CSV table of C-alpha atoms and ligand atoms in Angstrom, one decimal:
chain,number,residue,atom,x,y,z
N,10,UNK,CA,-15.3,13.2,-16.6
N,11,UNK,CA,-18.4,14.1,-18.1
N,12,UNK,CA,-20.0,15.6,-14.6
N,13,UNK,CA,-19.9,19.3,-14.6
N,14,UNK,CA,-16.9,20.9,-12.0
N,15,UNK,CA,-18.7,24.0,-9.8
N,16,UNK,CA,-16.9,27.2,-9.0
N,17,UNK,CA,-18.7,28.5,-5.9
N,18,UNK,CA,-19.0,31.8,-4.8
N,19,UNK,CA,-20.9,32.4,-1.8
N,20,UNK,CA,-19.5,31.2,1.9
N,21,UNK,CA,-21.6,28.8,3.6
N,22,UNK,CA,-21.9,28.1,7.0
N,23,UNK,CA,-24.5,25.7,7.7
N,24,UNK,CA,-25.5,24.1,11.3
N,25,UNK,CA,-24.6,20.5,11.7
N,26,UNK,CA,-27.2,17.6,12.4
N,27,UNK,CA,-26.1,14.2,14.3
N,28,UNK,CA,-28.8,12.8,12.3
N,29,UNK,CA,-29.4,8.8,10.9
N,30,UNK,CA,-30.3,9.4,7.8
N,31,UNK,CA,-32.2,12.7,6.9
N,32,UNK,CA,-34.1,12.4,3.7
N,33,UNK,CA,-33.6,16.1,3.2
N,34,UNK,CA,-31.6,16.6,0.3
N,35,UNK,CA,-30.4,19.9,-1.3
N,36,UNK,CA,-30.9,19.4,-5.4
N,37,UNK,CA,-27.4,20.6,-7.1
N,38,UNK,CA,-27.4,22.6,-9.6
N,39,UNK,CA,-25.4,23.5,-12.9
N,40,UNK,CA,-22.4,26.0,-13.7
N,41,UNK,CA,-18.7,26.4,-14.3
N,42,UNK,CA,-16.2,24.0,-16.3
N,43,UNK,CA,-13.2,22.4,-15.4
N,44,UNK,CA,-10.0,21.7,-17.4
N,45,UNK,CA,-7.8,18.9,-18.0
N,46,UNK,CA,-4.3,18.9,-19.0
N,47,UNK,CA,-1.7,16.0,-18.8
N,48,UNK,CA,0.0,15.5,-15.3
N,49,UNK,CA,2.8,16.9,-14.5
N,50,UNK,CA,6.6,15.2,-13.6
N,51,UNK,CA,7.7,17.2,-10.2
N,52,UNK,CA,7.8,20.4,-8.9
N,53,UNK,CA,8.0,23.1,-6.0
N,54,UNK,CA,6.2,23.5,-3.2
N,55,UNK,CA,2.7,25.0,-3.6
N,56,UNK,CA,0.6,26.9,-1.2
N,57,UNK,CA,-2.8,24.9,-1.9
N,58,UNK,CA,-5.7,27.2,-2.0
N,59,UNK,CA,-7.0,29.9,0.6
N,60,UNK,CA,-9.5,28.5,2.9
N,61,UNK,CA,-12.8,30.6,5.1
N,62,UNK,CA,-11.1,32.9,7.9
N,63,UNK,CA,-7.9,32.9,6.1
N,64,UNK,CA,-6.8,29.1,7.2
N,65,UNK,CA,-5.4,27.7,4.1
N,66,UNK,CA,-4.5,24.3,2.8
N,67,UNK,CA,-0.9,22.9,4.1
N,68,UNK,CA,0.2,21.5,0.8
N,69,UNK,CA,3.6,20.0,0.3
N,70,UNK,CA,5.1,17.4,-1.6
N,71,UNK,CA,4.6,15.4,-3.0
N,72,UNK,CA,1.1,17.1,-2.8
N,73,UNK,CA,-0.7,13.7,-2.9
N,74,UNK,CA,-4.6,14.5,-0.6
N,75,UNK,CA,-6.9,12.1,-1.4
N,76,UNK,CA,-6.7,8.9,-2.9
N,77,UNK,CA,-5.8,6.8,-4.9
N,78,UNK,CA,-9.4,4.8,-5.9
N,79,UNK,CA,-10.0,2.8,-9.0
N,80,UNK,CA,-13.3,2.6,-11.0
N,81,UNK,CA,-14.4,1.7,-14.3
N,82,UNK,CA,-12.3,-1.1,-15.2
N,83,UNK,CA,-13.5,-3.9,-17.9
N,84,UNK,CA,-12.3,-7.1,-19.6
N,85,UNK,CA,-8.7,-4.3,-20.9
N,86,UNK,CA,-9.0,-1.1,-18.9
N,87,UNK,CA,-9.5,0.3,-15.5
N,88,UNK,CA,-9.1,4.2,-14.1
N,89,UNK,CA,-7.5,5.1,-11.5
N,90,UNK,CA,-7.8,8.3,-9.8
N,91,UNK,CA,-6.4,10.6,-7.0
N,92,UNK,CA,-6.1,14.6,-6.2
N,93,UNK,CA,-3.7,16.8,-5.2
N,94,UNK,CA,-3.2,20.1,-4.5
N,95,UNK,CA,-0.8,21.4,-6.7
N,96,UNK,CA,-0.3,21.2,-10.3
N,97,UNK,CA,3.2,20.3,-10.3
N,98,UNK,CA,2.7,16.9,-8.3
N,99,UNK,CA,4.2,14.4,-10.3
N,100,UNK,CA,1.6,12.1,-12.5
N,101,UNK,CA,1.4,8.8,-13.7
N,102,UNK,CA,0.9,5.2,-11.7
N,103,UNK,CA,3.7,2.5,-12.2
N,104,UNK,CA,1.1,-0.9,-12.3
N,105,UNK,CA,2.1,-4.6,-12.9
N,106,UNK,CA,0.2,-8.3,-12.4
N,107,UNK,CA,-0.3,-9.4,-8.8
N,108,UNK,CA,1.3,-12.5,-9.4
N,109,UNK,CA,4.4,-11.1,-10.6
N,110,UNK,CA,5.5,-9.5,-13.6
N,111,UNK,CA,7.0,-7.0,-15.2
N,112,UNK,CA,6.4,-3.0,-14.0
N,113,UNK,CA,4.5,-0.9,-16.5
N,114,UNK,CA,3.6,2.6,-16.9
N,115,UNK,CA,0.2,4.9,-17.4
N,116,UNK,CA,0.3,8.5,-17.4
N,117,UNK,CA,-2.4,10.8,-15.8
N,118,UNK,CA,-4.5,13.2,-17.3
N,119,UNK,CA,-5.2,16.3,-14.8
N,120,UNK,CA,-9.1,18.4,-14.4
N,121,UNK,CA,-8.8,21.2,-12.0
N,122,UNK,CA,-11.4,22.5,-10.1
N,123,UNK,CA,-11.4,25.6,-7.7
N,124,UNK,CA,-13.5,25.8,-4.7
N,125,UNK,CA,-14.7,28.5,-3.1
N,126,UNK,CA,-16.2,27.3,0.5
N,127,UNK,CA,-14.7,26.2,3.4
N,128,UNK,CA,-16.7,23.0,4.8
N,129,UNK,CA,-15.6,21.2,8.7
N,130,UNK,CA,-16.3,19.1,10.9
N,131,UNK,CA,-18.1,21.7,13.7
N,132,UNK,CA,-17.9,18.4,16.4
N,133,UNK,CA,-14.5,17.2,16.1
N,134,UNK,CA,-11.2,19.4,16.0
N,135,UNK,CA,-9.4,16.4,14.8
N,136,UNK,CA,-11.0,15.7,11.2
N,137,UNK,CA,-9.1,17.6,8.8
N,138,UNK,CA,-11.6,20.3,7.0
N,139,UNK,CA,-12.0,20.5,3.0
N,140,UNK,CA,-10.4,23.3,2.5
N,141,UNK,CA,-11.3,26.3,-0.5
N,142,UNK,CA,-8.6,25.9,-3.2
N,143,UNK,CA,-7.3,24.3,-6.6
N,144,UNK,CA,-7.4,21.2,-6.6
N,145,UNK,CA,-6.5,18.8,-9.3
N,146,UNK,CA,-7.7,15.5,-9.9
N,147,UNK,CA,-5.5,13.0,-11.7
N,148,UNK,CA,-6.6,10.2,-13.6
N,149,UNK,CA,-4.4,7.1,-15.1
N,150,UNK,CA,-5.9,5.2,-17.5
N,151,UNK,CA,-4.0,2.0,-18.4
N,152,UNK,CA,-5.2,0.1,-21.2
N,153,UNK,CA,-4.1,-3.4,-22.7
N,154,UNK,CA,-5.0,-5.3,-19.9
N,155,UNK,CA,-5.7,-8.9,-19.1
N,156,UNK,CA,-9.3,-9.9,-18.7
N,157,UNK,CA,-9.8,-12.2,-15.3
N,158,UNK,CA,-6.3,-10.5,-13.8
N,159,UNK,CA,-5.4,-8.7,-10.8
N,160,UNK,CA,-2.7,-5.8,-11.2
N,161,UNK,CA,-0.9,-3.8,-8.0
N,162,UNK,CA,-0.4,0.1,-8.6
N,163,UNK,CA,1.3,2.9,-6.8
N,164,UNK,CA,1.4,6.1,-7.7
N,165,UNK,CA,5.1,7.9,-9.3
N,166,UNK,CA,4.2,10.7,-7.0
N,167,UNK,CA,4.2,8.6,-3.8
N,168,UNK,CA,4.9,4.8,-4.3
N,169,UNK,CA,3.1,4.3,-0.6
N,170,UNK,CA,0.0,5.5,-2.2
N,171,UNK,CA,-0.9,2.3,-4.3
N,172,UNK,CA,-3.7,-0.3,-4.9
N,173,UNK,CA,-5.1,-2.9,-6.6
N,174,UNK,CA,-7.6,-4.0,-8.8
N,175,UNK,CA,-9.1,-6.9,-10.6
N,176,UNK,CA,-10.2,-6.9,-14.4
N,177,UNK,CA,-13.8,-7.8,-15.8
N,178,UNK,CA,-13.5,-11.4,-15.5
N,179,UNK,CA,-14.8,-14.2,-18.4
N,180,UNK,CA,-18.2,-15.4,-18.4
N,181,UNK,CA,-18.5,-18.5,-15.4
N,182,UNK,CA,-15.8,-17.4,-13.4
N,183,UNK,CA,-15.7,-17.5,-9.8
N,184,UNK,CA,-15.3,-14.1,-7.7
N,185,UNK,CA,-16.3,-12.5,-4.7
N,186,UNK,CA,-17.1,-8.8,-4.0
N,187,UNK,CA,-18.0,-6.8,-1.1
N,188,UNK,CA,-21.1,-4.6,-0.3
N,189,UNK,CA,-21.2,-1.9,2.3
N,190,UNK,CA,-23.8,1.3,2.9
N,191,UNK,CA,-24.5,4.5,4.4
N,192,UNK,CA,-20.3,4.9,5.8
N,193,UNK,CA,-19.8,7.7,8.3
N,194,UNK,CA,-16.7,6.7,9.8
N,195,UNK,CA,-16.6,9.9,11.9
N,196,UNK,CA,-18.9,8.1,14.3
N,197,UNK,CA,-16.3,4.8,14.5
N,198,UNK,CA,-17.7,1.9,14.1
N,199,UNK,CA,-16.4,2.1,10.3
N,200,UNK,CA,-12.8,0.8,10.3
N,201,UNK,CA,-14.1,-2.4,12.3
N,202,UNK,CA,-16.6,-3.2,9.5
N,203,UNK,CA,-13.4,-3.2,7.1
N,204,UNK,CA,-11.0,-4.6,9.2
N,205,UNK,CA,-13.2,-7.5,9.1
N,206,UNK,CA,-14.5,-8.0,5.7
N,207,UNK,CA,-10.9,-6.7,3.4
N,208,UNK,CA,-9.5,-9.8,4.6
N,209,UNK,CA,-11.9,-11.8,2.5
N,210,UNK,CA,-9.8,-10.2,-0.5
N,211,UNK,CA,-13.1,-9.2,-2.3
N,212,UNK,CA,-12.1,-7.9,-6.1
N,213,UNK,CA,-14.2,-4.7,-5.7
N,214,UNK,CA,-16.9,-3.0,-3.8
N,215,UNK,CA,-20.3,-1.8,-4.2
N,216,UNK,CA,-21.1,1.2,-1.8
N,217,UNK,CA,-25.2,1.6,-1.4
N,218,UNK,CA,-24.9,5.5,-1.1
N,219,UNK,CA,-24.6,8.0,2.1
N,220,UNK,CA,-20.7,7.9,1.2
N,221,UNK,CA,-19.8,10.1,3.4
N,222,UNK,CA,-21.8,12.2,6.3
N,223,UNK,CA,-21.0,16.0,6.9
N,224,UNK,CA,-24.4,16.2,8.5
N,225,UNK,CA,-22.6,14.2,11.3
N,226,UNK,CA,-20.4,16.9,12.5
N,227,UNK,CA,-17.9,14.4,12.9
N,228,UNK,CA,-16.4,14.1,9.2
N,229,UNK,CA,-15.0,15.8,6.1
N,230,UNK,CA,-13.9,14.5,2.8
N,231,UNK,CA,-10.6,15.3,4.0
N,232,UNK,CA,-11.1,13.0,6.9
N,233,UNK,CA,-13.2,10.3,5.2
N,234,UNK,CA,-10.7,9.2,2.9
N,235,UNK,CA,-7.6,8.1,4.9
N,236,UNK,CA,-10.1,6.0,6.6
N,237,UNK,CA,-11.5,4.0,3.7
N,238,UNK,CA,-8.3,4.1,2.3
N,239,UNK,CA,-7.5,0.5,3.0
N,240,UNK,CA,-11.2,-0.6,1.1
N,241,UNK,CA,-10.6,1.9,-1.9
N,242,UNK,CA,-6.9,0.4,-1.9
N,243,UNK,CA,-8.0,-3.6,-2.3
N,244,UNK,CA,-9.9,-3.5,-5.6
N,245,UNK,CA,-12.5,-0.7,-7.7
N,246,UNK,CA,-15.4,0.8,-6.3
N,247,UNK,CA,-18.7,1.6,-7.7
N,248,UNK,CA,-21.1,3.7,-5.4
N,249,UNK,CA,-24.3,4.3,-5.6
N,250,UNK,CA,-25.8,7.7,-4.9
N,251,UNK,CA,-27.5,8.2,-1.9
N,252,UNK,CA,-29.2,11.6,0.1
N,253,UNK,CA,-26.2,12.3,1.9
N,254,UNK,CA,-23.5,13.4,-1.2
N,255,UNK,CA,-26.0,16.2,-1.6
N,256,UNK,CA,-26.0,17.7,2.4
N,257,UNK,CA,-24.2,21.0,1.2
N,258,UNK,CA,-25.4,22.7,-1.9
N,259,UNK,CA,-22.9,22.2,-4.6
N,260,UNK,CA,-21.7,18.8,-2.9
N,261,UNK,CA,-22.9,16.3,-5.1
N,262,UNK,CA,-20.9,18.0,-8.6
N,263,UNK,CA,-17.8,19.1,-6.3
N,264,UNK,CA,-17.0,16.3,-4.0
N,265,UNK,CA,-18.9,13.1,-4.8
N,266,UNK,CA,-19.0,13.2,-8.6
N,267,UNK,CA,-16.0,14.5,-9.0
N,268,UNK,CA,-14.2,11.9,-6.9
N,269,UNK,CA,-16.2,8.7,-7.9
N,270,UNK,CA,-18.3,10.1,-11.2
N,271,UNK,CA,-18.5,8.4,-14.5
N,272,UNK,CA,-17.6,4.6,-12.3
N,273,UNK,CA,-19.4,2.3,-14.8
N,274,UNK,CA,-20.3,2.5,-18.2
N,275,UNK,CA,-23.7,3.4,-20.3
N,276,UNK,CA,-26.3,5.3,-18.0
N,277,UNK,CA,-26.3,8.6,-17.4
N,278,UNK,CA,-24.5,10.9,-14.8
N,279,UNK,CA,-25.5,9.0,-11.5
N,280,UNK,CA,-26.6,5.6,-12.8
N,281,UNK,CA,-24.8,3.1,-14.6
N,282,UNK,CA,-23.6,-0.4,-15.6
N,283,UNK,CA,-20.8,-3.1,-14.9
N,284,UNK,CA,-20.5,-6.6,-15.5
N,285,UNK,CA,-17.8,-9.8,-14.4
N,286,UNK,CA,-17.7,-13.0,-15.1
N,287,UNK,CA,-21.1,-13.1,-17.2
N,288,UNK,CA,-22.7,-10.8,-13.8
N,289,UNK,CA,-24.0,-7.9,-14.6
N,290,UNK,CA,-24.6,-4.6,-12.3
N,291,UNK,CA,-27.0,-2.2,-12.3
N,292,UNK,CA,-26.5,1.1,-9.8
N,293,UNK,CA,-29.2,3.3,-9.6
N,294,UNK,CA,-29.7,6.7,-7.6
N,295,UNK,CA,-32.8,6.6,-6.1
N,296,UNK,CA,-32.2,10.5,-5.6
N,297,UNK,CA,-34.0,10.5,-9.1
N,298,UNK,CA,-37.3,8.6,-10.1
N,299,UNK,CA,-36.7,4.9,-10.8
N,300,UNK,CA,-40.4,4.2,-11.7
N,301,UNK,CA,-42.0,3.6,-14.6
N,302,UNK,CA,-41.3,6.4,-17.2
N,303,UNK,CA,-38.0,7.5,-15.6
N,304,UNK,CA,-35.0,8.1,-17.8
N,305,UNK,CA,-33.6,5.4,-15.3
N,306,UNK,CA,-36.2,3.2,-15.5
N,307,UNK,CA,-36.3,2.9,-19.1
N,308,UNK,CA,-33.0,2.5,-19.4
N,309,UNK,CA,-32.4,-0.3,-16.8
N,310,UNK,CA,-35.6,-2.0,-18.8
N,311,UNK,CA,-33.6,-2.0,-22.5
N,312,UNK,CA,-30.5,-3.0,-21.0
N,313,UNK,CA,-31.5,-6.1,-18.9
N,314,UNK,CA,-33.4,-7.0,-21.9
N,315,UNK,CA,-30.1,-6.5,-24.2
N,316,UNK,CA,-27.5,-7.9,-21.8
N,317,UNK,CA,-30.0,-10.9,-20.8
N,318,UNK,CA,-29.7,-11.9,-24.2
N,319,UNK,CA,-26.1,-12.1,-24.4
N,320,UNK,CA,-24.7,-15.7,-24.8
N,321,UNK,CA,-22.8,-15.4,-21.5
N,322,UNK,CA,-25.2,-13.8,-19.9
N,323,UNK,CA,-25.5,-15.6,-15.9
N,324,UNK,CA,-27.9,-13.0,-13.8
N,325,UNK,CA,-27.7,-9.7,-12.8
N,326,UNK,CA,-27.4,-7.9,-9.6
N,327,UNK,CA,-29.2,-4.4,-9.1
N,328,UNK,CA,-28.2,-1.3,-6.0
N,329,UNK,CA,-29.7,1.4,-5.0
N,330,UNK,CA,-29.6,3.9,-1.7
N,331,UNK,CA,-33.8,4.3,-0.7
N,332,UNK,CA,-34.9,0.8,-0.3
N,333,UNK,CA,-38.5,-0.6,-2.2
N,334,UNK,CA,-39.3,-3.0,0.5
N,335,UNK,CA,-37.9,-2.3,4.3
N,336,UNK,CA,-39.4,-2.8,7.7
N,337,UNK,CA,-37.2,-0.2,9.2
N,338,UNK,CA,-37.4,3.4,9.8
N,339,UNK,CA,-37.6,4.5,6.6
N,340,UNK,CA,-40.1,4.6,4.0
N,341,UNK,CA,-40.5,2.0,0.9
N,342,UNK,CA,-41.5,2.4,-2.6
N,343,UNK,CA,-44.4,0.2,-3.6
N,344,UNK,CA,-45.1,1.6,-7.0
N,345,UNK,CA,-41.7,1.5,-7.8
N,346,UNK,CA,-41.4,-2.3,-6.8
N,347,UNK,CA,-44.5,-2.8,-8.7
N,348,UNK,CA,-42.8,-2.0,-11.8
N,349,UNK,CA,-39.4,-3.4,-11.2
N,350,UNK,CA,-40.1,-6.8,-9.6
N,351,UNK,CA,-41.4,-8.5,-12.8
N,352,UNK,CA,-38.6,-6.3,-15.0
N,353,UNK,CA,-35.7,-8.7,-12.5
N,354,UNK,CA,-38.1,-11.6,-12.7
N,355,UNK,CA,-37.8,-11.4,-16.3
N,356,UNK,CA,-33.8,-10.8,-16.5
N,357,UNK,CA,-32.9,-13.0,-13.6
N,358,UNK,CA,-32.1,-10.1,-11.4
N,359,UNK,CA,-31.6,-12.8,-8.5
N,360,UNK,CA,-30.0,-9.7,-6.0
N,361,UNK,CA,-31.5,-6.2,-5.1
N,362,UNK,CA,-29.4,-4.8,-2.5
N,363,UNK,CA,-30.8,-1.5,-1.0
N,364,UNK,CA,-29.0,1.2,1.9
N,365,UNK,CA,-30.4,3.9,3.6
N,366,UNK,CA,-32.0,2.2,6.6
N,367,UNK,CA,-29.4,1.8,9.2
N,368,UNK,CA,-28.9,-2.1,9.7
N,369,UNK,CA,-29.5,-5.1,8.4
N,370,UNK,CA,-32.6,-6.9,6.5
N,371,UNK,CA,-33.1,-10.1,4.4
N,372,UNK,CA,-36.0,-11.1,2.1
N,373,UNK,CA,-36.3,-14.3,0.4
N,374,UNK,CA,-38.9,-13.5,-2.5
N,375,UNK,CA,-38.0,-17.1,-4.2
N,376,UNK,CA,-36.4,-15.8,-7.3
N,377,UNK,CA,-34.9,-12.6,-5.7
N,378,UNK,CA,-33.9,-11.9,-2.5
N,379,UNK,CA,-33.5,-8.2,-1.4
N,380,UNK,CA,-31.4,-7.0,1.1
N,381,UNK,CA,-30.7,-3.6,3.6
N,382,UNK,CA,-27.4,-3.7,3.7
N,383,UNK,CA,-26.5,-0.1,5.2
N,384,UNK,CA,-24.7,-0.8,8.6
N,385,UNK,CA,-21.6,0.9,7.5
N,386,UNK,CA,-21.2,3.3,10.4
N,387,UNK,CA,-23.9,5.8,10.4
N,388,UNK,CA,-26.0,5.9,13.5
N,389,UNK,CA,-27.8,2.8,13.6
N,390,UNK,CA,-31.9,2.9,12.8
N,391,UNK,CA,-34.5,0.7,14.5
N,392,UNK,CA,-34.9,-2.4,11.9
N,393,UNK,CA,-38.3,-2.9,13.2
N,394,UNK,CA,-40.2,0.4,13.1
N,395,UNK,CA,-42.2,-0.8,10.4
N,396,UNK,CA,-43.3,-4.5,10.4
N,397,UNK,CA,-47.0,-4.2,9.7
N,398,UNK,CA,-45.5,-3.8,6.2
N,399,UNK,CA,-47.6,-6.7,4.1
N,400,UNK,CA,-44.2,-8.0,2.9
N,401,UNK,CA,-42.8,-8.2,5.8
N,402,UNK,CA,-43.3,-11.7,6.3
N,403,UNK,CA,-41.2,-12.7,3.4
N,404,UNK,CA,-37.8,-10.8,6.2
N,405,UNK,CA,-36.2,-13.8,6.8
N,406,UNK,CA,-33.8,-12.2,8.9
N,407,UNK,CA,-32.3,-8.9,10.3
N,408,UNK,CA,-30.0,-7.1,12.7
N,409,UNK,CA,-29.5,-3.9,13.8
N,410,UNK,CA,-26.1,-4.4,13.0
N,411,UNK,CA,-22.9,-2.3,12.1
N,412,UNK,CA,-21.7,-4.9,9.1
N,413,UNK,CA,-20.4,-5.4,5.4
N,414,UNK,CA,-21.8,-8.1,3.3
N,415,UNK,CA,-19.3,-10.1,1.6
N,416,UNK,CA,-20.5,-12.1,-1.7
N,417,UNK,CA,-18.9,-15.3,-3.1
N,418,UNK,CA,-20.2,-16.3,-6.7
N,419,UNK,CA,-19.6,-19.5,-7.8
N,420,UNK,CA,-21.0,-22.0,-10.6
N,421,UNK,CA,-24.3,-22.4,-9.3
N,422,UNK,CA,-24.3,-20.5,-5.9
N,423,UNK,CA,-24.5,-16.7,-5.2
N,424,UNK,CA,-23.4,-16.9,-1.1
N,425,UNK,CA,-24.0,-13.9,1.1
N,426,UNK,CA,-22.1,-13.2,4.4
N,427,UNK,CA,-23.2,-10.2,6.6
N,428,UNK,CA,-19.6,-9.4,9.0
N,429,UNK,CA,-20.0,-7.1,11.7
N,430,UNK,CA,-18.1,-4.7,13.4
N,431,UNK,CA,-16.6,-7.2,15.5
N,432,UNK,CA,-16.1,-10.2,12.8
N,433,UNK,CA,-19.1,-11.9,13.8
N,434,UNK,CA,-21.5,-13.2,10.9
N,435,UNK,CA,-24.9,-11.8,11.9
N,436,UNK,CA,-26.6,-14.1,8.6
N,437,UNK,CA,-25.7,-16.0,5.7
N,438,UNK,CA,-27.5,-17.4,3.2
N,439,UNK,CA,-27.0,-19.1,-0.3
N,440,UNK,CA,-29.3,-18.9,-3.8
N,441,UNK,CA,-29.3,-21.1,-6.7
N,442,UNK,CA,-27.8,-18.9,-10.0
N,443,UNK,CA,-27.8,-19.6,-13.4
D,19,FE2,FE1,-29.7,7.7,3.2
């Protein structure tokens, strides 16, 4: 991982907020180095690492705490990744086809990170807290792969720990994905949204940023993942950055990057590039600029213009956290829309999907259509707060709505299915693609 892993000093103890979505961010900021060493086969017992006030880490085998998630997989290769706390927890996944097939076999390599603070969930005694400590995140990279497959995975360390994920598919192929935003599954409105979209069987996910909410009292890391277990277990997942991975100083290095960093390809630390079936995705982090002039903006510009000229090139699809264009209760970014709009129009960017504003909004722009899709489970927002917007007549619909959006691409259609908590679909709506 090319993110840099933090070694904190200082105790922190800061007040939580049952916020929406704050826009207060803390910026991170540099220091420390991990290491990486290949994974271990078995082991003792460890201790796990010393925690604030002396509680420490219960860590027994097979030492398996978070995990395991898959990102950055293409046409041959995928990565999947999961932490432990100890460095003798067995490594390696044992994956084969979906269909059937023969088992194989990809070792893990191992980067180690010690923390030094303590955070919890002040409002609820029942979400595990991230404890101070070593940990040790492992990361199998098989290799060889079939383009258009899907493989099954468990983990030699824990065979009930396992997953699956689907390969970069040739250029026309049909496939579906799923889009969620803003997840704070401490509040519980979270594992309805899944339970009623991972039946779709989408190949991967797109998460719009706000991952996961200590500012909410009511959630950890710890606590977060065991809940969206079940979504990073039925295909990869490529987030987006949002305000939120950066609520405790030092979070955004030590928790968010080091989990779900380096999840594309190209781009830089928090941005970056994917592509299926002749789709290509484009995350941003709208932490940083993405106007005109901004390492991100730049880049996005060359790269739609080189991947727009590829021979199986269909559209792309772009995601970001802060929307450009919402009539909800958060702000919008008009100069930045002023530079991008003609930048998709040009590339047949036909999807912008945005997060941050608790709920739901639609707008059909003709070529594009943008959608808030950030219903996830943080406290929902008032959709309407801002309708004297001037675009705001081009929101063809909206819902202040706990959902997941659930895409189908065919040849020809781009389909778009917002699911709510309950399995109701709150809109639909289908666009013409090349
Ligand atoms: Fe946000």
């Amino acid at each position: 991982m090319k993110h840099k892993m933090l070694l904190v000093l200082s105790v922190l103890s800061s007040a939580p907020v049952l916020s929406a979505c704050s826009d207060e961010t803390r910026a991170p900021t540099g220091g420390g180095a991990g290491t990486t060493q290949t994974g271990g086969s078995g082991g003792t017992a460890g201790t796990g690492g010393v925690g604030e006030g002396g509680e420490a880490l219960v860590c027994n085998a097979p030492y398996i705490t978070k995990g395991p998630w898959v990102l950055g997989v293409d046409e041959a290769n995928a990565k999947v990744r999961w932490e432990a706390c100890d460095m003798t927890a067995t490594g390696g996944i044992t994956f084969s086809e979906e269909v059937g097939g023969g088992d194989q076999t990809a070792n893990s390599t191992v980067t180690t990170i010690t923390l030094a603070e303590t955070h919890k969930a002040v409002l609820n005694g029942n979400a595990a807290p991230d404890y101070a400590g070593t940990y040790y995140i492992h990361e199998a990279a098989p290799t060889g792969l079939k383009p258009g497959t899907c493989y099954v995975y468990s983990l030699n360390a824990d065979s009930s720990k396992k997953g699956r994920f689907c390969t970069q598919r040739p250029a026309g192929e049909s496939f579906s994905f799923m889009a969620i935003g803003d997840t704070n599954p401490g509040l519980g409105h979270t594992t309805g949204v899944l339970e009623n979209a991972l039946p779709k069987a989408p190949e991967f996910t797109l998460h719009g940023g706000d991952i996961q909410y200590y500012d909410s009292g009511l959630e950890t890391w710890a606590s977060w993942f065991p809940i969206m277990q079940p979504m990073l277990s039925a295909g990869a997942f490529f987030p987006a950055i949002g305000n939120h991975e950066s609520e405790k100083e030092e979070e955004l290095a030590e928790y968010a990057l080091r989990f779900f960093g380096d999840a594309g390809f190209d781009g830089g630390e928090t941005y970056y590039r994917f592509q299926t079936g002749g789709v290509h995705f484009f995350s941003l982090n709208t932490e940083d600029s993405i106007g005109q002039g901004s390492p991100q903006g730049t880049w996005l510009e060359s790269r739609l213009a080189q991947v727009s000229a590829l021979p199986d090139y269909r559209f792309s699809i772009v995601f970001f956290h802060k929307p450009i264009l919402t009539c909800g209760d958060t702000g919008d970014n008009p100069a930045a829309r002023a530079y991008l709009e003609p930048i998709f129009l040009a590339n047949k960017v036909v999807l912008v999907l945005q997060a941050h504003m608790h709920g739901y909004e639609r707008f059909d722009l003709g070529d594009i259509t943008y959608l808030t899709t950030a219903g996830g489970g943080g406290l929902m927002g008032n959709v309407d707060e801002n309708t004297e917007r001037d675009y705001c007549n081009m929101r063809v619909a909206s819902a202040p709505a706990y959902h997941s959006m659930i895409f189908n691409i065919d040849a020809g259609n781009l389909t778009g299915t917002a699911i709510d908590e309950d399995g109701a679909v709150i809109d639909t709506f289908t666009t013409p693609v090349p």
